[in-house]
Coordinates of C-alpha atoms and ligand atoms in Angstrom, one line a residue:
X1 CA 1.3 2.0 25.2
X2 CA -2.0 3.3 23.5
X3 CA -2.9 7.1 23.7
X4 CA -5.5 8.7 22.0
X5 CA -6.5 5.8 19.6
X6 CA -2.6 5.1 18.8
X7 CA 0.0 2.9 19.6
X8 CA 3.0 5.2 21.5
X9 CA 6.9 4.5 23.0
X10 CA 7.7 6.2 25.9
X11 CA 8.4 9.9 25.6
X12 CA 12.0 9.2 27.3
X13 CA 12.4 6.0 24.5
X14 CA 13.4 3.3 27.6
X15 CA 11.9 0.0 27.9
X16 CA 11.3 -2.3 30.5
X17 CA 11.4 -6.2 29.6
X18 CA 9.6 -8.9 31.6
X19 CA 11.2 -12.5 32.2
X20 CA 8.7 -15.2 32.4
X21 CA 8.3 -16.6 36.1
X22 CA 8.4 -20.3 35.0
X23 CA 10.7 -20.1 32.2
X24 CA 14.1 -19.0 34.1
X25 CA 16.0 -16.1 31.4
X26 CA 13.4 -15.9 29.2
X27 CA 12.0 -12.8 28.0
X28 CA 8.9 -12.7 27.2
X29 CA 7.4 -9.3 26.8
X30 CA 9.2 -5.8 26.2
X31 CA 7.3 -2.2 26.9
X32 CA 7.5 1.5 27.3
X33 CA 9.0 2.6 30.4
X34 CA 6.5 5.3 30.6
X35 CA 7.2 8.3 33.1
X36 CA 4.6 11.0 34.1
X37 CA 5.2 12.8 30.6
X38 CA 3.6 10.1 29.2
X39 CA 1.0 10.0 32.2
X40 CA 0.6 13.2 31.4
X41 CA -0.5 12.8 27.6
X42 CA -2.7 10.0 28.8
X43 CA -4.7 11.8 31.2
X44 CA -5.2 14.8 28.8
X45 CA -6.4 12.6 26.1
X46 CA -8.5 10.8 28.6
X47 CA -10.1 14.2 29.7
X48 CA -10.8 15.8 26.3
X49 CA -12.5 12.6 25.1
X50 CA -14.5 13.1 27.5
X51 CA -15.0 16.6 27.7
X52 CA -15.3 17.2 24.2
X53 CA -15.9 13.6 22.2
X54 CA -18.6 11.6 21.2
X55 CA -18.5 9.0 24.3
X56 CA -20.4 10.8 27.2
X57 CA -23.1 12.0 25.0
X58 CA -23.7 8.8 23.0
X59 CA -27.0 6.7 23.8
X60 CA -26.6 3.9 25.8
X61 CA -27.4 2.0 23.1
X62 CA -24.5 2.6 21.0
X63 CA -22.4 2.2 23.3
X64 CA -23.8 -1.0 24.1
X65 CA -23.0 -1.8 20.4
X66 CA -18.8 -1.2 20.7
X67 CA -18.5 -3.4 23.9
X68 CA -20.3 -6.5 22.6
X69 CA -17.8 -6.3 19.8
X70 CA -15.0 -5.8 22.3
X71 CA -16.6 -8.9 23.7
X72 CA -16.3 -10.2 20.6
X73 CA -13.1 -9.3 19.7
X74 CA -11.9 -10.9 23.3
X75 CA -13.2 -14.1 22.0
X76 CA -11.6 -13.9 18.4
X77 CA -8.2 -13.6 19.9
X78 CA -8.7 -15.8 23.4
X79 CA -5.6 -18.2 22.6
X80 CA -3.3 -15.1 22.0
X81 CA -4.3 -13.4 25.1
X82 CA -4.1 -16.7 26.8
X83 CA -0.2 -17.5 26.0
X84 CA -0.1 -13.8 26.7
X85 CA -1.1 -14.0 30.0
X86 CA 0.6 -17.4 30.8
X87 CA 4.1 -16.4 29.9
X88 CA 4.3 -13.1 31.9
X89 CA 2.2 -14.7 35.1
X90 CA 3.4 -17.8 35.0
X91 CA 0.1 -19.6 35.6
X92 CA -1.0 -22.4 33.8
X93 CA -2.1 -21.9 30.0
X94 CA -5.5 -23.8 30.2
X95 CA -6.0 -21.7 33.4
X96 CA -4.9 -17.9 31.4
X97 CA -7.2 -19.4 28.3
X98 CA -10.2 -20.1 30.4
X99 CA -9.8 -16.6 32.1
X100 CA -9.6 -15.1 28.8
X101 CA -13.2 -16.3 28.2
X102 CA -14.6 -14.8 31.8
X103 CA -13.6 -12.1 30.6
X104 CA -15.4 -11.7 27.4
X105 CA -18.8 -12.4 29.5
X106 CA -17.4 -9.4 31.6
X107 CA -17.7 -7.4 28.9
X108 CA -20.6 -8.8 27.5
X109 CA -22.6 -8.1 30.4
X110 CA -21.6 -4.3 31.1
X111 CA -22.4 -3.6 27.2
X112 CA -26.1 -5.3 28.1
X113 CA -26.3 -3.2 31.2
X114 CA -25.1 0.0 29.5
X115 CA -28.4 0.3 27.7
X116 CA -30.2 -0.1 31.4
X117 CA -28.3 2.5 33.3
X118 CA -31.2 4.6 34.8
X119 CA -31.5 6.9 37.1
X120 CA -34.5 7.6 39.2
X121 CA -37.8 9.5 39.5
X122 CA -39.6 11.4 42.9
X123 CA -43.3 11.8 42.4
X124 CA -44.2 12.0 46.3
X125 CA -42.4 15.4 47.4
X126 CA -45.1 17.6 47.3
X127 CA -47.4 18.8 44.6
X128 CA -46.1 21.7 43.7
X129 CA -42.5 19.4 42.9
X130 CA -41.0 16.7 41.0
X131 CA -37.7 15.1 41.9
X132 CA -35.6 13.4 39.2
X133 CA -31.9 11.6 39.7
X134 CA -30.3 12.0 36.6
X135 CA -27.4 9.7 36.5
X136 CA -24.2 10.7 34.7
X137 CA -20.7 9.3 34.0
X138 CA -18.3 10.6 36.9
X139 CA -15.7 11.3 34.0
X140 CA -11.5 10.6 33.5
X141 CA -11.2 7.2 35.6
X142 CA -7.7 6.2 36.4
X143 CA -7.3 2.5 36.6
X144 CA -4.1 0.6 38.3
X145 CA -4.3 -2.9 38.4
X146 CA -2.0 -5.9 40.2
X147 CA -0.2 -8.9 38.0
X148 CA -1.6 -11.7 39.7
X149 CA -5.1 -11.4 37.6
X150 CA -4.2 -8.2 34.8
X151 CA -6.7 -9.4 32.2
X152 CA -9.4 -10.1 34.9
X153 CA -9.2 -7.5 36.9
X154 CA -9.1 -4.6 34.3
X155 CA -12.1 -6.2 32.5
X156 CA -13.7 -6.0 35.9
X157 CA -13.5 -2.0 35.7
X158 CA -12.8 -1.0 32.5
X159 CA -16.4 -2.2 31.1
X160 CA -18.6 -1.0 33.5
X161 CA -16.4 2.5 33.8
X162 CA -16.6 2.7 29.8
X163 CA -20.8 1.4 30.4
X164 CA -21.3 4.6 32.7
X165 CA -20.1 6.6 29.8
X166 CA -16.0 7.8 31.3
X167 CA -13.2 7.6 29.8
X168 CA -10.2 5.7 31.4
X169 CA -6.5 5.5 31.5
X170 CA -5.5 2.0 32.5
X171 CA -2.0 1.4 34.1
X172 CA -1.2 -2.4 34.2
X173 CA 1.6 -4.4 36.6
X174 CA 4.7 -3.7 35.4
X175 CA 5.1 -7.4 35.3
X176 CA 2.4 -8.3 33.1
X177 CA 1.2 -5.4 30.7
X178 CA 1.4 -7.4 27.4
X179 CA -2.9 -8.3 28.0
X180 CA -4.0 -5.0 28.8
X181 CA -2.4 -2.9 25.8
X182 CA -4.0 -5.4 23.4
X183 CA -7.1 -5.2 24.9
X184 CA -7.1 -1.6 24.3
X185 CA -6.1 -2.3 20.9
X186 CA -9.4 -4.8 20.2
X187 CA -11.2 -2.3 21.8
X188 CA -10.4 0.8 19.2
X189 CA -10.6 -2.1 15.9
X190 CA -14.3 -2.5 18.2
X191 CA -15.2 1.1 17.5
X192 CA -14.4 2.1 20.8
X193 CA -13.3 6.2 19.6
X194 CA -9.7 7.6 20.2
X195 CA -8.9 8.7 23.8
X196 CA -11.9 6.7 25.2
X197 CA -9.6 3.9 26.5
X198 CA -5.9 4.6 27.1
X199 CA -3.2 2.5 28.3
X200 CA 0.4 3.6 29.8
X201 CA 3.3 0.8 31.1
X202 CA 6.1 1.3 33.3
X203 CA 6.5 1.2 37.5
X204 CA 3.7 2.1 39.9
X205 CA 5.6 5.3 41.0
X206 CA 6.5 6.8 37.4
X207 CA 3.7 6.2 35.5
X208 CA 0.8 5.7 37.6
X209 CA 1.5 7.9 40.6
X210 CA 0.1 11.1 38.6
X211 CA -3.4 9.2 38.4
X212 CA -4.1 9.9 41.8
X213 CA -2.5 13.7 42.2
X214 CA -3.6 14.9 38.7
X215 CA -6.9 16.9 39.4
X216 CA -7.9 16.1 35.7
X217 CA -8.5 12.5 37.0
X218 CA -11.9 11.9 38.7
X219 CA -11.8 8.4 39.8
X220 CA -9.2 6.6 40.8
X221 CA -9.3 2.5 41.1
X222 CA -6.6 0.7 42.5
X223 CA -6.1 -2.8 43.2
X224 CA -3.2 -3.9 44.8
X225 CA -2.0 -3.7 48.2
X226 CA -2.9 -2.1 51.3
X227 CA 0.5 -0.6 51.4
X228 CA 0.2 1.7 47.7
X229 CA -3.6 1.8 48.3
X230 CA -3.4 3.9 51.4
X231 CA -0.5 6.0 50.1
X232 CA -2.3 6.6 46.7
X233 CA -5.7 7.6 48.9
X234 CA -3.6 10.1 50.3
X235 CA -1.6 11.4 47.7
X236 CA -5.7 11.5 45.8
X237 CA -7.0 13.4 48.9
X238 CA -6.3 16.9 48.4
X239 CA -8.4 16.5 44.9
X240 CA -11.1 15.5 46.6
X241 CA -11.6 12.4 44.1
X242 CA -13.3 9.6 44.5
X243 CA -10.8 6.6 45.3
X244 CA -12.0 2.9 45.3
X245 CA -9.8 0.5 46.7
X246 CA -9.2 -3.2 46.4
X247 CA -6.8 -4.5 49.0
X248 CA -5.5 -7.9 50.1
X249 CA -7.0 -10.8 52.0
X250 CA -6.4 -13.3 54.8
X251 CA -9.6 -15.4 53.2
X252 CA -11.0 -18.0 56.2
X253 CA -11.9 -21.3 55.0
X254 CA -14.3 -22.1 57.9
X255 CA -15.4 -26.1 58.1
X256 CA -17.9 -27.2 60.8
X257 CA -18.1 -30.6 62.1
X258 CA -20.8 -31.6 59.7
X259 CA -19.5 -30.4 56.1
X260 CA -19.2 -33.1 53.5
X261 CA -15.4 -33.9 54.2
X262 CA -14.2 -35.1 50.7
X263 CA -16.0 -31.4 49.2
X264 CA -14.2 -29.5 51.7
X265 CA -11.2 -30.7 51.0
X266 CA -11.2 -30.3 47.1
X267 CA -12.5 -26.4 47.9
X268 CA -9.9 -26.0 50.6
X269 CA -6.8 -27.4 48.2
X270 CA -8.8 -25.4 45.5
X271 CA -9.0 -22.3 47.6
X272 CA -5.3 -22.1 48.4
X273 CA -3.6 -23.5 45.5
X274 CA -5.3 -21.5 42.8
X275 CA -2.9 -19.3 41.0
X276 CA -0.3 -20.8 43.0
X277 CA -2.2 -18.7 46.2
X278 CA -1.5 -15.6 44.6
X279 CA -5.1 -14.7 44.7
X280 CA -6.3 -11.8 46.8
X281 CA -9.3 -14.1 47.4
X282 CA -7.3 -17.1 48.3
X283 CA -8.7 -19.4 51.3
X284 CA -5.9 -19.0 53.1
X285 CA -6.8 -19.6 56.4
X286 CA -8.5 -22.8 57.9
X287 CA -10.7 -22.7 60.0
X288 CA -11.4 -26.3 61.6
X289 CA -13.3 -27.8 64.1
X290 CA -11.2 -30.0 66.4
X291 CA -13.4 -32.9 65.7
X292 CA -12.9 -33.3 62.2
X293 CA -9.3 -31.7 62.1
X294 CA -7.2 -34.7 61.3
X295 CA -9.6 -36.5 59.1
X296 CA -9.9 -33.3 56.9
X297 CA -6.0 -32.7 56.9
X298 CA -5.2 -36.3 56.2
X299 CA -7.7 -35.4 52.6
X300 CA -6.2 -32.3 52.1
X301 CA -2.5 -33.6 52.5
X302 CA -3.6 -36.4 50.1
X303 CA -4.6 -33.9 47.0
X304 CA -1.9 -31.8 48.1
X305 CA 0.6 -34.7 47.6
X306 CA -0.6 -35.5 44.3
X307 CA -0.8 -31.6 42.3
X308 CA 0.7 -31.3 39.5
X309 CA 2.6 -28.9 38.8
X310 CA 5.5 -27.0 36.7
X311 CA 5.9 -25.7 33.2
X312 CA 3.2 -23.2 32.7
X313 CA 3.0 -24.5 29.2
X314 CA 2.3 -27.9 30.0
X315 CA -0.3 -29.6 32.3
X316 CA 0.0 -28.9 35.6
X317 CA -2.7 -27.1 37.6
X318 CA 0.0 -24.8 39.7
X319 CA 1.8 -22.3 38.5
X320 CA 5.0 -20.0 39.4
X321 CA 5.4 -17.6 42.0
X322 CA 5.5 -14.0 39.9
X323 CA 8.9 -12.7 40.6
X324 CA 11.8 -14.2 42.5
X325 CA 11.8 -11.7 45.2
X326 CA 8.3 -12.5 45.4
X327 CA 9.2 -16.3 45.5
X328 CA 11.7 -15.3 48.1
X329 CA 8.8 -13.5 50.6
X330 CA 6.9 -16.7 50.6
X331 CA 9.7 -18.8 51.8
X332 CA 10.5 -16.1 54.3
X333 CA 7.0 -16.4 55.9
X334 CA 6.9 -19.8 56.1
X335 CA 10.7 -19.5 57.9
X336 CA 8.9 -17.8 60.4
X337 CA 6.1 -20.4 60.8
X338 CA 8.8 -22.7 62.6
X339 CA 9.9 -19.7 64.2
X340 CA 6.6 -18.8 66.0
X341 CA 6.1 -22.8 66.6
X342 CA 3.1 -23.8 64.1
X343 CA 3.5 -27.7 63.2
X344 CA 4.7 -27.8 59.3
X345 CA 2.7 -31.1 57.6
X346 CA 3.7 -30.4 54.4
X347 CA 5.9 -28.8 52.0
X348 CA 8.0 -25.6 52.6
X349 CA 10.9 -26.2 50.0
X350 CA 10.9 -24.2 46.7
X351 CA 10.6 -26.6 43.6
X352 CA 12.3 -27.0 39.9
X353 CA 14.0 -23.7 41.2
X354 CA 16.4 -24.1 37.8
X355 CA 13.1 -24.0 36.5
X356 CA 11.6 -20.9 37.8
X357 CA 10.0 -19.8 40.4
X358 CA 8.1 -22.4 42.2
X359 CA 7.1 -23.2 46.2
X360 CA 5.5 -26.5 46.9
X361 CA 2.1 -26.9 48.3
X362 CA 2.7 -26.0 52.0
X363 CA 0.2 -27.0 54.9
X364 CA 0.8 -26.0 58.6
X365 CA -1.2 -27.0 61.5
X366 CA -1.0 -25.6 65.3
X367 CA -1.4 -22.1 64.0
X368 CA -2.1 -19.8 66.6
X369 CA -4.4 -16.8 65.7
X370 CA -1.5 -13.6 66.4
X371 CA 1.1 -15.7 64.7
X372 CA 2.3 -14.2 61.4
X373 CA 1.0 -17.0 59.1
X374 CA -2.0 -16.4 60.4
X375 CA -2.5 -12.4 60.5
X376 CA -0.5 -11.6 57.0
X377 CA -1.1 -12.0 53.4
X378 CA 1.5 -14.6 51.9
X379 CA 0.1 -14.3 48.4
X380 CA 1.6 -18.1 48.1
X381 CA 0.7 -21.7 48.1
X382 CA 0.6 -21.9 52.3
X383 CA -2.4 -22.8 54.3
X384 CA -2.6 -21.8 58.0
X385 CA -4.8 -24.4 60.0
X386 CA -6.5 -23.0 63.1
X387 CA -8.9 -25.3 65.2
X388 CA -12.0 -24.4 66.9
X389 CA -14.4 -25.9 69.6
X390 CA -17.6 -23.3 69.2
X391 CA -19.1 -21.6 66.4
X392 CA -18.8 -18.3 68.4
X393 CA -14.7 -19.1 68.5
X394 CA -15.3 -19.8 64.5
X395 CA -16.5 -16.3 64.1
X396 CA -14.2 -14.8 65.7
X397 CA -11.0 -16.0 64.3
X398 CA -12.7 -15.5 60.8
X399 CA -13.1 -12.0 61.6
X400 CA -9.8 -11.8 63.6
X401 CA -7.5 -10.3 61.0
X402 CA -7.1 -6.8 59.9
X403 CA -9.0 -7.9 56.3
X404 CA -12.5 -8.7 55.4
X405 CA -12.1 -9.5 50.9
X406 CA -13.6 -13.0 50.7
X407 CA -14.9 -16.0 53.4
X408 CA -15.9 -19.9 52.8
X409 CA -18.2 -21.7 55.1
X410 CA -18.5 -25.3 54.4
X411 CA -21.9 -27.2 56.6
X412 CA -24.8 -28.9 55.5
X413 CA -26.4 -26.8 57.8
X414 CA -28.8 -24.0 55.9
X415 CA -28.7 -21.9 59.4
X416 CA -24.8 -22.6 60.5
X417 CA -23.8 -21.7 56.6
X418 CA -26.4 -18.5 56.9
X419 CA -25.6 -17.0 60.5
X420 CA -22.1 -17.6 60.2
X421 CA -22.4 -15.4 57.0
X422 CA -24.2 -13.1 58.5
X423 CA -21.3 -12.6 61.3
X424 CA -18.2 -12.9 59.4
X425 CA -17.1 -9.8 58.0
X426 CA -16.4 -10.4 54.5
X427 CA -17.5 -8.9 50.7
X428 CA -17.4 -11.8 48.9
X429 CA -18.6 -15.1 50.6
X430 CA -19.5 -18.6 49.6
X431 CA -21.3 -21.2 51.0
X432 CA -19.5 -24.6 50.4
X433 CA -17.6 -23.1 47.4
X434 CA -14.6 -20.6 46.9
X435 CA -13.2 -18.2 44.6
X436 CA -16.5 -18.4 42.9
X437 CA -17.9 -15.4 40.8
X438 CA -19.9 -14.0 38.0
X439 CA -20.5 -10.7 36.1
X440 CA -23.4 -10.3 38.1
X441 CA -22.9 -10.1 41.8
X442 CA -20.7 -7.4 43.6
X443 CA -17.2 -7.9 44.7
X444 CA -15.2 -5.6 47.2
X445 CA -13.8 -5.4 50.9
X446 CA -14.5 -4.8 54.2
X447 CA -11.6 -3.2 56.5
X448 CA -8.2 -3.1 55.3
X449 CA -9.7 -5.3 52.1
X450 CA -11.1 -2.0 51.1
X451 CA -13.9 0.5 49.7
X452 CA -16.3 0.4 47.0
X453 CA -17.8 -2.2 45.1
X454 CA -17.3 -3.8 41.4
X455 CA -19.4 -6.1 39.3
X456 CA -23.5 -6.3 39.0
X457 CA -25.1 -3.3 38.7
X458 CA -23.3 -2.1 41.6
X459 CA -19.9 -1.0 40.0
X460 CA -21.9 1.2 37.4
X461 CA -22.5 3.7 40.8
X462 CA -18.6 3.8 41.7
X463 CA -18.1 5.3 38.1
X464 CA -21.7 7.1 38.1
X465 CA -22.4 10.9 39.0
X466 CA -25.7 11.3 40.6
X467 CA -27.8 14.6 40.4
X468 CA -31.2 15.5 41.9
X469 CA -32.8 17.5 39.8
X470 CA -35.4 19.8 42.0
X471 CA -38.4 21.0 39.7
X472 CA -41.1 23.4 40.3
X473 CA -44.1 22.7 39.3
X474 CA -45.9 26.2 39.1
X475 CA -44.9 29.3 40.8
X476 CA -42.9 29.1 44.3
X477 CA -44.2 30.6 47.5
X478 CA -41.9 33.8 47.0
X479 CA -39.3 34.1 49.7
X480 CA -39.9 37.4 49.8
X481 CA -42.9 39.2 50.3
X482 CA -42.9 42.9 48.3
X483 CA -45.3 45.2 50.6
Ligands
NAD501 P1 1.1 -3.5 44.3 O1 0.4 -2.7 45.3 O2 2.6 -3.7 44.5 O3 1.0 -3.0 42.8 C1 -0.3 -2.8 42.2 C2 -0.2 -1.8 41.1 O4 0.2 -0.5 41.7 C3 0.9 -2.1 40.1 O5 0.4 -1.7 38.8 C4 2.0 -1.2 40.5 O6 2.9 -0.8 39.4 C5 1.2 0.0 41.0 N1 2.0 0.9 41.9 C6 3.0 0.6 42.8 N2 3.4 1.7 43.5 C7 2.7 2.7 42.9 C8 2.7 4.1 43.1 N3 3.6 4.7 44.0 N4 1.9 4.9 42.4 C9 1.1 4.4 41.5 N5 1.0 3.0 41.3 C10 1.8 2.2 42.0 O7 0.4 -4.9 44.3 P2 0.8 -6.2 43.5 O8 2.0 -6.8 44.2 O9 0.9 -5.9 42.0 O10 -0.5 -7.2 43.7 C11 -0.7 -7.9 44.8 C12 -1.7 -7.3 45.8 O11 -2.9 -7.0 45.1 C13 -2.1 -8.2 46.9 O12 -2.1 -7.5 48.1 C14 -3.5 -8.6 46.5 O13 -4.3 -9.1 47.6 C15 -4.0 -7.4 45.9 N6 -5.1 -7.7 45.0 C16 -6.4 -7.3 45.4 C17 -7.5 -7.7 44.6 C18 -8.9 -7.3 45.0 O14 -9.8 -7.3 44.1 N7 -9.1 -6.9 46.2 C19 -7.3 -8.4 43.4 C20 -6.0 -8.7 43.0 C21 -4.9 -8.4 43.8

């Protein structure tokens, strides 16, 4: 772990090791099994770095300067964090190297934005008064992030958290922490000063649990699921912090007759394959009109047929599923696919399972909207197909889960893509694409998906204070009139 600028065991000395997923009995990473003693030395570092050190008070400016070189830095040791990231996710190296590189032009746009964090100015409230909004870093951020993305999704916060001037501790997936200790390790050889950025391992409820009770925390962050979300919001609420959440997804994939069929299909096996569909983003559901239903499957089946996929370490384009028992989950949805009566085209049957642990592209048709493959997160490689006859029906089978993270609509229609946007309730949405991003534009949920908003210059207000600043100009009309 890394607290307060150095690198730390866990205060009770146990370890927790980390088998790879497509690499069956091989360990690949070993770390502190940190308890809330540890989250305890974490936070306080994290609060007197930013109660008493150099961080909150520097200029923008300078610290603009530290995270371009952790950008830097990112770069410098890409491959590393790449095999890093492969081994303990178990998706494929090309893919974990290529993420490694989003990632620097994270951090190398919050370090450009840190220099532009303004706040605001009121000239118009009467002449006797001048309003200012002084903008200030919230302070001690707690950050607790899944495994299916762990470099991604901390360099999603972390920069523009560190940007707004707080300091942070980071808890990473017990699953795959190797990534997010070295990046706090770059980031101190970049400058960044002890306590500023601290990182503690082990399970959600030992070592992270305390960053949403401790009062000495300000923000919490959590991504993950709707399950330890809600419970962390309510263990957070009696200290009145301020919790962002990023939940889970049941992403619609919505294709109207007219969509270009052979781009569809690429974005649809894209949309649901990616990361073996362990994406909280993933396209999961499609949305089809009847028309074009079998022409669009018989594509889809065809690229489906033809993935590769396997070793981590070699070619393929599909990964592993992240734990066994996770492995196991998938399988058990899909069970009860058959069971509810949905029309299996594809797939099903876990793969190379001497291997590790992999589930085979998996396509079922005849969904019905309040069947379980079609209302639940499967965080796995399984497309629900649902037909429609009437954009209105479209609508409102995209909106008819209990999420709202992320939404494709695929026509060559400008006003069918835009007022289906406009309708579906989603935060992230594309427009004959998926699981497309940059540093630049928000990301976040609607309903269960969850609150707040990262990325652009949005995610510098979740980890922003905002003060309005009430000045007189001359003397007031006295309140009290002395006869
Ligand atoms: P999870 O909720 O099981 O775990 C997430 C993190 O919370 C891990 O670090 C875990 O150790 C920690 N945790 C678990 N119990 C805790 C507790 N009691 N106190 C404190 N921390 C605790 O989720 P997961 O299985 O790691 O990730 C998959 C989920 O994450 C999916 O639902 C997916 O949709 C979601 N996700 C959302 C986004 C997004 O941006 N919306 C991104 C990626 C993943």
């Amino acid at each position: 772990m890394v607290i307060d600028g150095r690198d730390v065991d866990a205060a009770s000395g146990q370890t927790i090791s980390r088998e790879s997923p497509g690499h069956r009995g091989k360990v690949v990473g070993t770390w502190p099994a940190g308890s809330t003693e540890d989250a305890d030395r974490a936070i306080a570092a994290a609060r007197s770095a930013f109660d008493e050190g150099p961080w909150a008070r520097m200029s923008g400016a300078e610290r603009s300067a530290i995270l371009h070189r952790v950008a830097a830095g990112i770069l410098q040791h890409q491959e590393e964090l790449g095999l890093i990231e492969c081994l303990e996710t178990g998706k494929p190296l090309a893919q974990a190297t290529g993420e490694i590189g989003y990632c620097a032009d994270l951090w190398t746009y919050a370090a450009g934005m840190a220099r532009g964090l303004e706040g605001d100015t009121h000239n118009a409230i009467g002449d006797n008064r001048l309003g200012l909004v002084l903008r200030e870093p919230a302070g001690v951020v707690g950050i607790i992030t899944p495994w299916n993305f762990p470099f991604i999704i901390v360099s999603e916060r972390v920069p523009w958290a560190l940007g707004a001037g707080c300091t942070v501790v980071a808890k990473p997936s017990e699953y795959t922490s190797g990534t997010t200790i070295r990046l706090a390790q770059i980031a101190l050889e970049a400058g960044l000063p002890p306590g500023v950025f601290n990182v503690i391992t082990g399970t959600g409820p030992a070592a992270g649990q305390m960053l949403a009770e401790d009062p000495r925390v300000d923000v919490l962050s959590f991504t993950g699921s709707v399950r330890v979300g809600t419970h962390l919001a309510a263990l957070a609420a009696p200290t009145v912090k301020r919790v962002g959440l990023e939940l889970g997804g049941k992403g619609p994939q919505i294709v109207f007759a007219d969509a270009d069929l052979e781009a569809a299909a690429d974005g649809i096996a894209y949309g649901v394959y990616h990361n073996a569909g362990q994406c909280c983003i993933s396209g999961s559901r499609l949305i089809v009109h009847n028309s074009i239903r079998p022409a669009l499957l018989d594509r889809l089946l065809d690229i489906s047929k033809r993935l590769p996929f396997g070793d981590p370490l070699g070619q393929g384009k599909f990964g592993a599923m992240v734990t066994e028992q996770h492995a196991e989950k998938v399988a058990s949805y899909i069970a009860k696919g058959l069971d509810e009566g949905a029309e299996l085209l594809l797939g099903g049957e876990r793969l190379a399972a001497e291997q590790g642990n992999f589930i085979a592209p998996t396509v079922f048709d005849r969904v019905t909207p309040e069947m379980a493959i079609a209302q639940e997160e499967i965080f796995g490689p399984v497309l629900s197909t649902i037909g429609f006859d009437t954009p209105e029906e479209a609508v409102a089978l995209a909106n008819g889960t209990p999420f709202g993270l992320s939404a494709s609509v695929w026509s060559r229609d400008l006003e069918t893509a835009i007022q289906t946007t406009r309708r579906v309730k989603a935060g992230r949405f594309w427009v004959n694409s998926v699981i497309d991003g940059t540093a630049e534009m928000p990301i976040g949920g609607y309903k269960k998906s969850g609150t707040g908003r990262e990325l652009g210059r949005y995610g510098f207000d979740e980890y922003s204070q905002f003060k309005g600043l009430h000045m007189t100009l001359g003397r007031q009309q006295p309140w009290f009139q002395q006869s």
